[in-house]
């Protein structure tokens, strides 16, 4: 059964269309990689799925117990965050706020969840560290832990390894892969590193002038044909 | 030296000075709470725009002849805060341009109204005190004091109850929205509370200097402290101490209240800047 089903989506802002005729679906446990050149609309697609941007056409359905609010998200970093004074713990536990019900303060369950997420991401020792003083890889782990506080169902990751050095990049990919394989988290990841995407992903969505959606094996064929013709 | 203290002691016995100190401390506390959010969300320009709106609204209240201008000023400023927030979201009207139009417009109209209709013989004095606060803090009516106490309690209560949410939408609004937090609602509440803070603070420092009161303590605290909680607590303490110091200096030296407080804020900012450089340098 599919968790997210997008039918004939048209993406864009206002009257400006970026992409149209986009259809794909994501099932529980899938690892979908979204690839495409810079500016092709990958981030826009992710934001549309998250409900941050309205689609210009088409539909997005959530099912299998998933709702738009049951999604964990790792955004591309913004400038605001680069000089934001916040401790690792403050950021991680803020992922619990979307869990419904208005509690002005964090509950015991929230705190347990945050501790567990930090443990899983191997950042327990950084609990009281200042976020803006961490390395890029550590920052991404913090944001991943926050996303895990929001949900254990599905993670949407927007270029999680951008700006990381090769060693840290490999660690990050391994971590995401283990979340997918061992914890059963559905992963949708934007990446412009197609080779790495092909190594881990179960499905590929290629956007740009020609749109492709299918399994990894099908994508290899698609790529070979495209390069050949 | 003892001379200064006896003068100070004799001032502190007077009820208008006591009122000024109560109001000053409350305003300083409130204005510092949302400082970090304002600085980091690039909302500072909204704060600036709103303070001009509040000036225009006060002029209208004066022209109509209201004895207590605060309720009307408050209503108009809150409405404008909501409008500005809406416009900022609307991609078609540039948020910055909208703010410029509203804020400069209110300044001009406010001054015009005061000139045309004011019955006072000292218009430029009136205008100056609305803009820079001058001595109005020492002539508070008991209505002003109560109004300020009630609004401060509301602001502090809001801040405590929504503290975690304010952190979340300030740090990462997109994540908050994506995970089902009601970021739109919190933004709206923040905008309204900013409007309230501005109207209350106008009495202390006048409309032109409010931004300084809101932003300097947060900037100072951010130089040295590293978590949101410690920055918030520190900026509240800085703000209150600066306001008290500024008030006492201005009472003793007869300097304008608003500019004296902001002056103290600036000195503290420079001190924290240096501390931040030193401690930050050690870590690197
Ligand atoms: N908020 C926005 N308003 C209007 N256009 C935008 C906005 N964000 C991105 N775009 C445009 O949409 C296109 C796709 O951007 P994006 O989705 O960020 O691409 P990618 O993530 O694939 O690099 C770009 O041409 C960009 O200029
Ligand atoms: Mg992108």
Short mmCIF file of C-alpha atoms and ligand atoms in Angstrom, two decimals:
data_model
loop_
_atom_site.label_atom_id
_atom_site.label_comp_id
_atom_site.label_asym_id
_atom_site.label_seq_id
_atom_site.Cartn_x
_atom_site.Cartn_y
_atom_site.Cartn_z
CA UNK A 1 0.00 0.00 0.00
CA UNK A 2 1.36 3.41 -0.87
CA UNK A 3 2.16 6.07 1.73
CA UNK A 4 2.30 8.93 -0.74
CA UNK A 5 0.73 8.97 -4.19
CA UNK A 6 1.26 11.93 -6.50
CA UNK A 7 -0.83 12.11 -9.63
CA UNK A 8 -0.12 14.38 -12.57
CA UNK A 9 1.45 17.09 -10.40
CA UNK A 10 2.25 20.50 -11.76
CA UNK A 11 4.83 22.40 -9.72
CA UNK A 12 5.58 26.09 -9.68
CA UNK A 13 5.17 29.40 -7.94
CA UNK A 14 2.26 31.70 -8.73
CA UNK A 15 1.78 31.64 -12.47
CA UNK A 16 5.23 30.27 -13.21
CA UNK A 17 5.27 26.57 -14.00
CA UNK A 18 8.46 24.64 -13.31
CA UNK A 19 7.44 21.08 -13.98
CA UNK A 20 4.27 19.24 -15.02
CA UNK A 21 2.93 15.74 -15.51
CA UNK A 22 4.72 14.32 -12.50
CA UNK A 23 3.34 11.04 -11.15
CA UNK A 24 4.94 8.68 -8.66
CA UNK A 25 4.18 6.76 -5.53
CA UNK A 26 6.09 5.82 -2.43
CA UNK A 27 5.47 2.67 -0.44
CA UNK A 28 6.37 1.89 3.15
CA UNK A 29 10.05 1.02 3.40
CA UNK A 30 11.00 2.49 0.01
CA UNK A 31 14.17 4.48 -0.49
CA UNK A 32 13.39 7.00 -3.20
CA UNK A 33 16.10 9.20 -4.60
CA UNK A 34 15.14 12.36 -6.45
CA UNK A 35 17.79 13.39 -8.93
CA UNK A 36 17.97 16.16 -11.49
CA UNK A 37 20.13 19.15 -12.33
CA UNK A 38 20.27 22.31 -10.24
CA UNK A 39 17.12 24.39 -10.48
CA UNK A 40 15.10 21.54 -11.95
CA UNK A 41 12.59 21.75 -9.10
CA UNK A 42 13.67 19.05 -6.63
CA UNK A 43 13.31 21.26 -3.58
CA UNK A 44 10.05 22.62 -4.90
CA UNK A 45 8.72 19.07 -5.29
CA UNK A 46 9.66 18.25 -1.73
CA UNK A 47 8.08 21.42 -0.40
CA UNK A 48 4.93 20.66 -2.34
CA UNK A 49 4.69 17.17 -0.88
CA UNK A 50 5.14 18.71 2.57
CA UNK A 51 2.37 21.22 1.97
CA UNK A 52 4.70 24.23 2.16
CA UNK A 53 4.02 25.16 -1.44
CA UNK A 54 0.72 24.65 -3.23
CA UNK A 55 0.76 22.46 -6.33
CA UNK A 56 -0.48 24.27 -9.46
CA UNK A 57 -2.28 21.09 -10.52
CA UNK A 58 -2.68 17.40 -9.79
CA UNK A 59 -3.10 15.68 -6.46
CA UNK A 60 -1.12 14.32 -3.53
CA UNK A 61 -2.66 11.56 -1.45
CA UNK A 62 -1.43 10.27 1.86
CA UNK A 63 -2.46 6.86 3.06
CA UNK A 64 -1.29 3.89 5.08
CA UNK A 65 -1.67 5.80 8.33
CA UNK A 66 0.35 8.75 7.09
CA UNK A 67 -0.79 12.33 7.17
CA UNK A 68 0.93 15.48 6.03
CA UNK A 69 1.87 16.11 9.65
CA UNK A 70 3.46 12.71 10.16
CA UNK A 71 6.49 13.57 8.09
CA UNK A 72 10.05 14.16 9.20
CA UNK A 73 11.93 16.73 7.18
CA UNK A 74 15.57 17.68 6.80
CA UNK A 75 15.59 20.99 4.94
CA UNK A 76 18.39 22.58 3.03
CA UNK A 77 20.04 24.79 5.64
CA UNK A 78 19.09 28.42 5.81
CA UNK A 79 21.19 31.42 6.75
CA UNK A 80 19.16 32.00 9.90
CA UNK A 81 20.34 28.73 11.36
CA UNK A 82 24.00 29.48 10.78
CA UNK A 83 24.12 32.06 13.55
CA UNK A 84 21.26 30.86 15.68
CA UNK A 85 22.08 30.47 19.36
CA UNK A 86 20.67 27.07 20.25
CA UNK A 87 21.89 23.96 21.99
CA UNK A 88 21.71 20.58 20.31
CA UNK A 89 19.11 19.40 22.80
CA UNK A 90 16.85 22.41 22.23
CA UNK A 91 16.82 21.73 18.51
CA UNK A 92 16.33 17.98 18.71
CA UNK A 93 13.43 18.10 21.15
CA UNK A 94 11.67 20.82 19.13
CA UNK A 95 10.90 18.02 16.66
CA UNK A 96 8.31 16.74 19.16
CA UNK A 97 6.14 19.86 18.92
CA UNK A 98 4.10 18.65 15.96
CA UNK A 99 2.94 15.55 17.77
CA UNK A 100 -0.48 17.01 18.50
CA UNK A 101 -2.17 18.42 21.57
CA UNK A 102 -1.10 21.69 23.10
CA UNK A 103 1.35 21.12 25.93
CA UNK A 104 3.13 24.36 26.72
CA UNK A 105 6.12 22.41 28.00
CA UNK A 106 7.81 19.21 26.90
CA UNK A 107 6.41 16.03 28.39
CA UNK A 108 8.34 13.06 29.78
CA UNK A 109 7.57 11.18 26.58
CA UNK A 110 9.02 14.04 24.51
CA UNK A 111 12.21 14.00 26.55
CA UNK A 112 12.56 10.23 26.21
CA UNK A 113 12.02 10.48 22.47
CA UNK A 114 14.66 13.18 22.14
CA UNK A 115 17.17 11.18 24.18
CA UNK A 116 16.51 8.12 22.02
CA UNK A 117 16.90 10.09 18.79
CA UNK A 118 20.20 11.59 19.94
CA UNK A 119 21.41 8.14 20.90
CA UNK A 120 20.46 6.76 17.49
CA UNK A 121 22.30 9.58 15.73
CA UNK A 122 25.30 9.19 18.01
CA UNK A 123 25.24 12.78 19.23
CA UNK A 124 24.47 12.19 22.91
CA UNK A 125 27.78 13.71 23.92
CA UNK A 126 26.89 16.94 22.11
CA UNK A 127 23.63 17.47 24.01
CA UNK A 128 24.63 20.85 25.45
CA UNK A 129 26.88 21.98 22.64
CA UNK A 130 26.11 25.03 20.59
CA UNK A 131 24.63 24.13 17.23
CA UNK A 132 26.39 26.85 15.25
CA UNK A 133 29.79 25.67 16.47
CA UNK A 134 29.35 22.09 15.25
CA UNK A 135 30.83 20.72 12.05
CA UNK A 136 28.59 20.35 9.02
CA UNK A 137 28.21 16.61 9.52
CA UNK A 138 27.32 16.99 13.18
CA UNK A 139 24.75 19.65 12.31
CA UNK A 140 23.09 17.29 9.86
CA UNK A 141 22.92 14.58 12.51
CA UNK A 142 21.24 17.03 14.87
CA UNK A 143 18.63 17.89 12.25
CA UNK A 144 18.13 14.19 11.49
CA UNK A 145 17.57 13.51 15.19
CA UNK A 146 15.00 16.30 15.24
CA UNK A 147 13.26 14.76 12.23
CA UNK A 148 13.20 11.41 14.03
CA UNK A 149 11.44 13.08 16.96
CA UNK A 150 8.69 14.17 14.58
CA UNK A 151 8.10 10.74 13.08
CA UNK A 152 9.47 7.25 12.59
CA UNK A 153 7.41 6.71 9.43
CA UNK A 154 8.98 8.72 6.69
CA UNK A 155 11.88 11.12 6.24
CA UNK A 156 12.25 13.69 3.50
CA UNK A 157 15.86 14.79 3.11
CA UNK A 158 16.91 17.71 0.96
CA UNK A 159 20.55 17.27 -0.07
CA UNK A 160 21.66 15.91 3.31
CA UNK A 161 25.31 15.63 2.29
CA UNK A 162 25.75 19.01 0.60
CA UNK A 163 29.00 20.56 1.72
CA UNK A 164 30.24 17.55 3.69
CA UNK A 165 33.67 16.03 3.14
CA UNK A 166 33.87 12.54 1.56
CA UNK A 167 34.39 10.62 4.81
CA UNK A 168 31.49 12.35 6.57
CA UNK A 169 29.38 11.97 3.43
CA UNK A 170 29.94 8.21 3.46
CA UNK A 171 29.01 8.04 7.16
CA UNK A 172 25.87 10.05 6.50
CA UNK A 173 24.79 7.77 3.64
CA UNK A 174 25.42 4.71 5.80
CA UNK A 175 23.37 6.21 8.62
CA UNK A 176 20.44 7.02 6.36
CA UNK A 177 20.67 3.59 4.80
CA UNK A 178 20.56 1.94 8.20
CA UNK A 179 17.52 3.99 9.20
CA UNK A 180 15.85 2.68 6.06
CA UNK A 181 16.93 -0.96 6.30
CA UNK A 182 17.05 -1.50 10.06
CA UNK A 183 14.39 0.89 11.39
CA UNK A 184 12.02 0.58 8.46
CA UNK A 185 11.88 4.31 7.86
CA UNK A 186 10.72 5.31 4.38
CA UNK A 187 13.29 7.66 2.88
CA UNK A 188 12.82 10.25 0.17
CA UNK A 189 16.10 11.97 -0.55
CA UNK A 190 17.21 14.66 -2.93
CA UNK A 191 20.73 14.19 -4.17
CA UNK A 192 22.75 15.45 -7.06
CA UNK A 193 25.23 12.64 -6.67
CA UNK A 194 23.60 10.09 -9.00
CA UNK A 195 26.17 7.35 -8.40
CA UNK A 196 25.60 7.37 -4.63
CA UNK A 197 21.87 7.54 -5.19
CA UNK A 198 22.07 4.43 -7.33
CA UNK A 199 24.03 2.57 -4.67
CA UNK A 200 21.39 2.88 -1.93
CA UNK A 201 18.04 3.78 -3.46
CA UNK A 202 15.27 1.33 -4.27
CA UNK A 203 13.52 3.80 -6.57
CA UNK A 204 14.64 6.78 -8.60
CA UNK A 205 12.71 9.85 -9.63
CA UNK A 206 14.57 11.82 -12.25
CA UNK A 207 13.17 15.25 -13.01
CA UNK A 208 14.11 17.72 -15.68
CA UNK A 209 13.26 17.91 -19.35
CA UNK A 210 12.55 14.17 -19.34
CA UNK A 211 10.88 12.70 -16.28
CA UNK A 212 11.58 9.18 -15.11
CA UNK A 213 10.13 7.25 -12.23
CA UNK A 214 10.85 3.59 -11.52
CA UNK A 215 13.05 1.14 -9.69
CA UNK A 216 16.79 1.40 -9.65
CA UNK A 217 17.21 -1.37 -12.23
CA UNK A 218 14.77 0.34 -14.59
CA UNK A 219 16.65 3.59 -14.17
CA UNK A 220 19.91 1.98 -15.28
CA UNK A 221 18.21 0.95 -18.50
CA UNK A 222 16.70 4.41 -18.93
CA UNK A 223 20.08 6.03 -18.44
CA UNK A 224 21.83 3.64 -20.84
CA UNK A 225 19.21 4.31 -23.52
CA UNK A 226 19.41 8.02 -23.03
CA UNK A 227 23.18 8.08 -23.25
CA UNK A 228 23.10 5.73 -26.21
CA UNK A 229 20.49 7.71 -28.19
CA UNK B 1 29.30 60.86 46.50
CA UNK B 2 26.97 60.70 49.51
CA UNK B 3 25.32 63.70 47.96
CA UNK B 4 24.22 61.70 44.95
CA UNK B 5 22.80 58.99 47.15
CA UNK B 6 20.76 61.38 49.28
CA UNK B 7 19.37 63.02 46.14
CA UNK B 8 18.59 59.59 44.75
CA UNK B 9 16.93 58.48 47.98
CA UNK B 10 14.75 61.55 48.04
CA UNK B 11 13.70 60.92 44.43
CA UNK B 12 12.93 57.28 45.10
CA UNK B 13 10.42 58.26 47.76
CA UNK B 14 8.27 60.06 45.23
CA UNK B 15 5.46 58.08 43.71
CA UNK B 16 6.04 59.29 40.13
CA UNK B 17 9.58 57.99 40.30
CA UNK B 18 8.41 54.68 41.74
CA UNK B 19 5.84 54.40 38.96
CA UNK B 20 8.49 55.14 36.39
CA UNK B 21 10.72 52.42 37.79
CA UNK B 22 7.95 49.80 37.87
CA UNK B 23 6.92 50.61 34.32
CA UNK B 24 10.50 50.86 33.14
CA UNK B 25 11.43 47.44 34.49
CA UNK B 26 8.30 45.80 33.05
CA UNK B 27 8.81 47.36 29.64
CA UNK B 28 12.47 46.40 29.57
CA UNK B 29 11.57 42.82 30.46
CA UNK B 30 8.85 42.51 27.80
CA UNK B 31 10.81 44.20 25.05
CA UNK B 32 13.78 41.90 25.51
CA UNK B 33 11.82 38.63 25.38
CA UNK B 34 11.07 38.65 21.67
CA UNK B 35 14.34 40.34 20.76
CA UNK B 36 16.07 37.15 19.67
CA UNK B 37 13.13 36.18 17.50
CA UNK B 38 13.02 39.62 15.95
CA UNK B 39 16.71 39.68 15.18
CA UNK B 40 16.89 36.17 13.77
CA UNK B 41 13.66 36.17 11.81
CA UNK B 42 14.66 39.41 10.15
CA UNK B 43 11.51 40.81 11.72
CA UNK B 44 13.38 43.82 13.03
CA UNK B 45 12.14 45.90 10.12
CA UNK B 46 8.54 45.05 11.01
CA UNK B 47 9.25 46.27 14.52
CA UNK B 48 10.63 49.48 13.09
CA UNK B 49 7.67 49.97 10.78
CA UNK B 50 5.22 49.33 13.58
CA UNK B 51 6.79 51.89 15.86
CA UNK B 52 6.11 54.53 13.20
CA UNK B 53 2.54 53.30 12.90
CA UNK B 54 2.19 53.68 16.65
CA UNK B 55 3.42 57.27 16.31
CA UNK B 56 0.74 58.02 13.70
CA UNK B 57 -1.91 56.35 15.82
CA UNK B 58 -0.93 58.41 18.83
CA UNK B 59 -1.24 61.57 16.77
CA UNK B 60 -4.75 60.53 15.74
CA UNK B 61 -5.65 59.88 19.35
CA UNK B 62 -4.34 63.31 20.31
CA UNK B 63 -6.33 64.99 17.54
CA UNK B 64 -9.56 63.25 18.52
CA UNK B 65 -8.85 64.48 22.00
CA UNK B 66 -8.64 61.17 23.83
CA UNK B 67 -7.16 61.55 27.27
CA UNK B 68 -5.87 58.00 27.22
CA UNK B 69 -4.38 57.35 23.85
CA UNK B 70 -3.09 53.86 24.59
CA UNK B 71 -6.16 51.73 23.71
CA UNK B 72 -6.57 53.35 20.29
CA UNK B 73 -2.84 53.23 19.57
CA UNK B 74 -2.82 49.60 20.60
CA UNK B 75 -5.74 48.68 18.34
CA UNK B 76 -4.32 50.43 15.28
CA UNK B 77 -0.83 49.01 15.79
CA UNK B 78 -2.09 45.45 16.24
CA UNK B 79 -4.17 45.69 13.06
CA UNK B 80 -1.15 47.00 11.15
CA UNK B 81 1.03 44.21 12.54
CA UNK B 82 -1.36 41.63 11.16
CA UNK B 83 -1.56 43.45 7.81
CA UNK B 84 2.22 43.70 7.52
CA UNK B 85 2.61 40.00 8.21
CA UNK B 86 0.03 39.15 5.55
CA UNK B 87 1.70 41.42 3.02
CA UNK B 88 5.12 39.95 3.77
CA UNK B 89 3.73 36.58 2.71
CA UNK B 90 2.20 37.90 -0.45
CA UNK B 91 4.86 37.53 -3.11
CA UNK B 92 3.24 40.12 -5.37
CA UNK B 93 3.61 43.05 -3.00
CA UNK B 94 7.17 43.23 -1.78
CA UNK B 95 7.11 42.98 2.00
CA UNK B 96 9.85 45.57 2.46
CA UNK B 97 8.16 48.08 0.21
CA UNK B 98 4.84 47.62 2.01
CA UNK B 99 6.50 48.28 5.33
CA UNK B 100 8.25 51.36 4.00
CA UNK B 101 4.97 52.72 2.64
CA UNK B 102 3.08 52.13 5.86
CA UNK B 103 5.78 53.32 8.22
CA UNK B 104 6.85 56.45 6.41
CA UNK B 105 3.21 57.23 5.62
CA UNK B 106 2.25 57.02 9.27
CA UNK B 107 5.14 59.25 10.29
CA UNK B 108 4.17 61.91 7.77
CA UNK B 109 0.46 61.80 8.52
CA UNK B 110 1.07 61.73 12.24
CA UNK B 111 3.22 64.85 12.09
CA UNK B 112 0.78 66.57 9.74
CA UNK B 113 -2.17 65.86 12.05
CA UNK B 114 -0.29 67.09 15.08
CA UNK B 115 0.57 70.31 13.27
CA UNK B 116 -2.91 70.94 11.92
CA UNK B 117 -4.98 70.15 14.93
CA UNK B 118 -2.85 70.30 18.01
CA UNK B 119 -4.01 72.81 20.60
CA UNK B 120 -0.67 72.70 22.33
CA UNK B 121 1.60 75.72 22.03
CA UNK B 122 4.69 73.55 21.82
CA UNK B 123 4.12 71.22 18.88
CA UNK B 124 7.72 70.43 18.14
CA UNK B 125 8.19 69.61 21.82
CA UNK B 126 5.22 67.24 21.65
CA UNK B 127 6.48 65.60 18.49
CA UNK B 128 9.93 65.28 19.91
CA UNK B 129 8.68 63.58 23.06
CA UNK B 130 6.54 61.15 21.07
CA UNK B 131 9.52 60.26 18.93
CA UNK B 132 12.18 60.15 21.62
CA UNK B 133 10.17 59.57 24.78
CA UNK B 134 11.69 62.54 26.65
CA UNK B 135 10.15 62.81 30.08
CA UNK B 136 6.77 61.17 29.57
CA UNK B 137 7.84 58.23 31.71
CA UNK B 138 7.92 60.56 34.73
CA UNK B 139 4.40 61.81 34.19
CA UNK B 140 2.54 58.52 34.00
CA UNK B 141 -1.09 58.45 35.08
CA UNK B 142 -2.20 55.54 37.22
CA UNK B 143 -4.19 54.34 34.20
CA UNK B 144 -0.95 54.17 32.20
CA UNK B 145 0.72 52.24 34.97
CA UNK B 146 -2.10 49.70 35.23
CA UNK B 147 -2.36 49.34 31.49
CA UNK B 148 1.36 48.67 31.37
CA UNK B 149 1.22 46.13 34.19
CA UNK B 150 -1.67 44.22 32.59
CA UNK B 151 -0.11 44.20 29.11
CA UNK B 152 3.24 43.13 30.52
CA UNK B 153 1.65 40.22 32.34
CA UNK B 154 -0.04 39.17 29.09
CA UNK B 155 3.23 39.40 27.15
CA UNK B 156 5.21 37.42 29.72
CA UNK B 157 2.47 34.80 30.02
CA UNK B 158 2.32 34.43 26.26
CA UNK B 159 6.06 34.10 26.08
CA UNK B 160 6.26 31.43 28.76
CA UNK B 161 3.37 29.36 27.40
CA UNK B 162 4.58 29.57 23.79
CA UNK B 163 8.30 29.55 24.49
CA UNK B 164 8.98 26.19 22.81
CA UNK B 165 6.86 27.08 19.81
CA UNK B 166 8.49 30.47 19.42
CA UNK B 167 11.84 28.71 19.40
CA UNK B 168 10.66 26.25 16.79
CA UNK B 169 9.20 28.74 14.30
CA UNK B 170 12.16 31.06 14.76
CA UNK B 171 14.74 28.36 14.19
CA UNK B 172 13.08 26.63 11.27
CA UNK B 173 9.66 27.68 10.10
CA UNK B 174 9.56 25.21 7.22
CA UNK B 175 10.28 22.24 9.45
CA UNK B 176 7.65 23.43 11.91
CA UNK B 177 5.04 23.67 9.16
CA UNK B 178 6.05 20.40 7.56
CA UNK B 179 5.66 18.48 10.79
CA UNK B 180 2.21 19.81 11.53
CA UNK B 181 2.99 22.70 13.88
CA UNK B 182 0.69 25.66 13.47
CA UNK B 183 3.43 28.02 12.37
CA UNK B 184 1.00 30.47 10.76
CA UNK B 185 -0.89 30.89 14.02
CA UNK B 186 2.30 31.34 16.03
CA UNK B 187 3.61 33.92 13.57
CA UNK B 188 0.36 35.82 13.91
CA UNK B 189 0.53 35.73 17.71
CA UNK B 190 4.17 36.83 17.63
CA UNK B 191 3.28 39.78 15.38
CA UNK B 192 0.44 40.82 17.71
CA UNK B 193 2.65 40.59 20.77
CA UNK B 194 5.35 42.62 19.02
CA UNK B 195 2.72 45.30 18.41
CA UNK B 196 1.73 45.23 22.07
CA UNK B 197 5.35 45.49 23.18
CA UNK B 198 5.93 48.45 20.86
CA UNK B 199 2.94 50.37 22.12
CA UNK B 200 3.89 49.76 25.73
CA UNK B 201 7.54 50.60 25.11
CA UNK B 202 6.70 53.88 23.42
CA UNK B 203 6.10 55.40 26.81
CA UNK B 204 9.58 54.59 27.92
CA UNK B 205 11.76 55.44 24.96
CA UNK B 206 9.52 57.00 22.30
CA UNK B 207 8.76 55.47 18.95
CA UNK B 208 12.10 56.01 17.23
CA UNK B 209 14.16 54.24 19.87
CA UNK B 210 12.02 51.15 20.44
CA UNK B 211 13.96 48.98 18.04
CA UNK B 212 17.10 49.67 20.04
CA UNK B 213 15.39 48.61 23.26
CA UNK B 214 14.23 45.38 21.65
CA UNK B 215 17.33 44.46 19.70
CA UNK B 216 20.40 45.52 21.70
CA UNK B 217 19.93 43.19 24.69
CA UNK B 218 19.38 40.23 22.35
CA UNK B 219 22.43 41.11 20.26
CA UNK B 220 24.55 41.46 23.39
CA UNK B 221 23.42 38.13 24.84
CA UNK B 222 23.97 36.37 21.51
CA UNK B 223 27.63 37.40 21.52
CA UNK B 224 28.32 35.38 24.65
CA UNK B 225 25.67 32.74 25.25
CA UNK B 226 25.07 29.66 23.15
CA UNK B 227 21.66 28.25 23.87
CA UNK B 228 18.30 29.85 23.17
CA UNK B 229 17.34 29.62 26.83
CA UNK B 230 20.50 31.24 28.16
CA UNK B 231 20.36 33.96 25.52
CA UNK B 232 16.74 34.70 26.41
CA UNK B 233 17.38 34.86 30.15
CA UNK B 234 20.54 36.89 29.70
CA UNK B 235 18.91 39.42 27.40
CA UNK B 236 16.04 39.88 29.85
CA UNK B 237 18.51 40.57 32.66
CA UNK B 238 20.61 42.91 30.51
CA UNK B 239 17.53 44.79 29.41
CA UNK B 240 16.18 45.29 32.92
CA UNK B 241 19.55 46.36 34.33
CA UNK B 242 20.16 48.79 31.46
CA UNK B 243 16.69 50.29 31.85
CA UNK B 244 17.13 50.76 35.60
CA UNK B 245 20.60 52.23 35.20
CA UNK B 246 19.44 54.50 32.40
CA UNK B 247 16.42 55.67 34.38
CA UNK B 248 18.46 56.50 37.47
CA UNK B 249 21.11 58.32 35.44
CA UNK B 250 18.49 60.35 33.64
CA UNK B 251 16.75 61.28 36.90
CA UNK B 252 20.00 62.36 38.49
CA UNK B 253 21.59 64.01 35.48
CA UNK B 254 18.40 65.30 33.90
CA UNK B 255 19.12 63.61 30.58
CA UNK B 256 16.32 62.34 28.30
CA UNK B 257 15.15 58.93 29.57
CA UNK B 258 14.91 57.08 26.26
CA UNK B 259 18.27 58.05 24.84
CA UNK B 260 19.99 57.46 28.17
CA UNK B 261 18.64 53.90 28.38
CA UNK B 262 19.62 53.18 24.79
CA UNK B 263 23.03 54.67 25.52
CA UNK B 264 23.52 52.23 28.40
CA UNK B 265 22.32 49.40 26.12
CA UNK B 266 24.98 50.35 23.59
CA UNK B 267 27.74 50.40 26.20
CA UNK B 268 26.70 46.94 27.41
CA UNK B 269 26.60 45.71 23.81
CA UNK B 270 30.18 46.84 23.28
CA UNK B 271 31.26 45.12 26.50
CA UNK B 272 29.61 41.86 25.42
CA UNK B 273 31.10 42.18 21.97
CA UNK B 274 34.55 42.27 23.54
CA UNK B 275 33.78 39.40 25.94
CA UNK B 276 32.50 37.37 23.00
CA UNK B 277 35.67 38.05 21.02
CA UNK B 278 37.87 36.98 23.91
CA UNK B 279 36.00 33.80 24.90
CA UNK B 280 35.27 32.91 21.27
CA UNK B 281 38.95 33.34 20.45
CA UNK B 282 39.97 30.82 23.10
CA UNK B 283 37.80 28.10 21.61
CA UNK B 284 38.97 28.51 18.04
N1 LIG C 1 9.96 30.81 -3.63
C1 LIG C 1 10.14 30.77 -4.97
N2 LIG C 1 9.44 31.61 -5.77
C2 LIG C 1 9.60 31.58 -7.11
N3 LIG C 1 10.45 30.76 -7.75
C3 LIG C 1 11.19 29.91 -7.03
C4 LIG C 1 11.08 29.87 -5.59
N4 LIG C 1 11.92 28.92 -5.13
C5 LIG C 1 12.54 28.40 -6.21
N5 LIG C 1 12.10 28.98 -7.35
C6 LIG C 1 12.53 28.63 -8.73
O1 LIG C 1 12.10 27.33 -9.00
C7 LIG C 1 13.08 26.63 -9.74
C8 LIG C 1 13.39 25.31 -9.05
O2 LIG C 1 14.03 25.55 -7.82
P1 LIG C 1 14.38 24.39 -6.79
O3 LIG C 1 13.15 23.59 -6.55
O4 LIG C 1 15.02 25.02 -5.60
O5 LIG C 1 15.45 23.54 -7.61
P2 LIG C 1 16.45 22.41 -7.11
O6 LIG C 1 16.19 22.12 -5.68
O7 LIG C 1 16.18 21.25 -8.01
O8 LIG C 1 17.84 22.94 -7.33
C9 LIG C 1 14.29 27.54 -9.85
O9 LIG C 1 14.30 28.05 -11.16
C10 LIG C 1 14.05 28.61 -8.86
O10 LIG C 1 14.53 29.84 -9.33
MG1 LIG C 2 17.32 22.35 -3.90
#
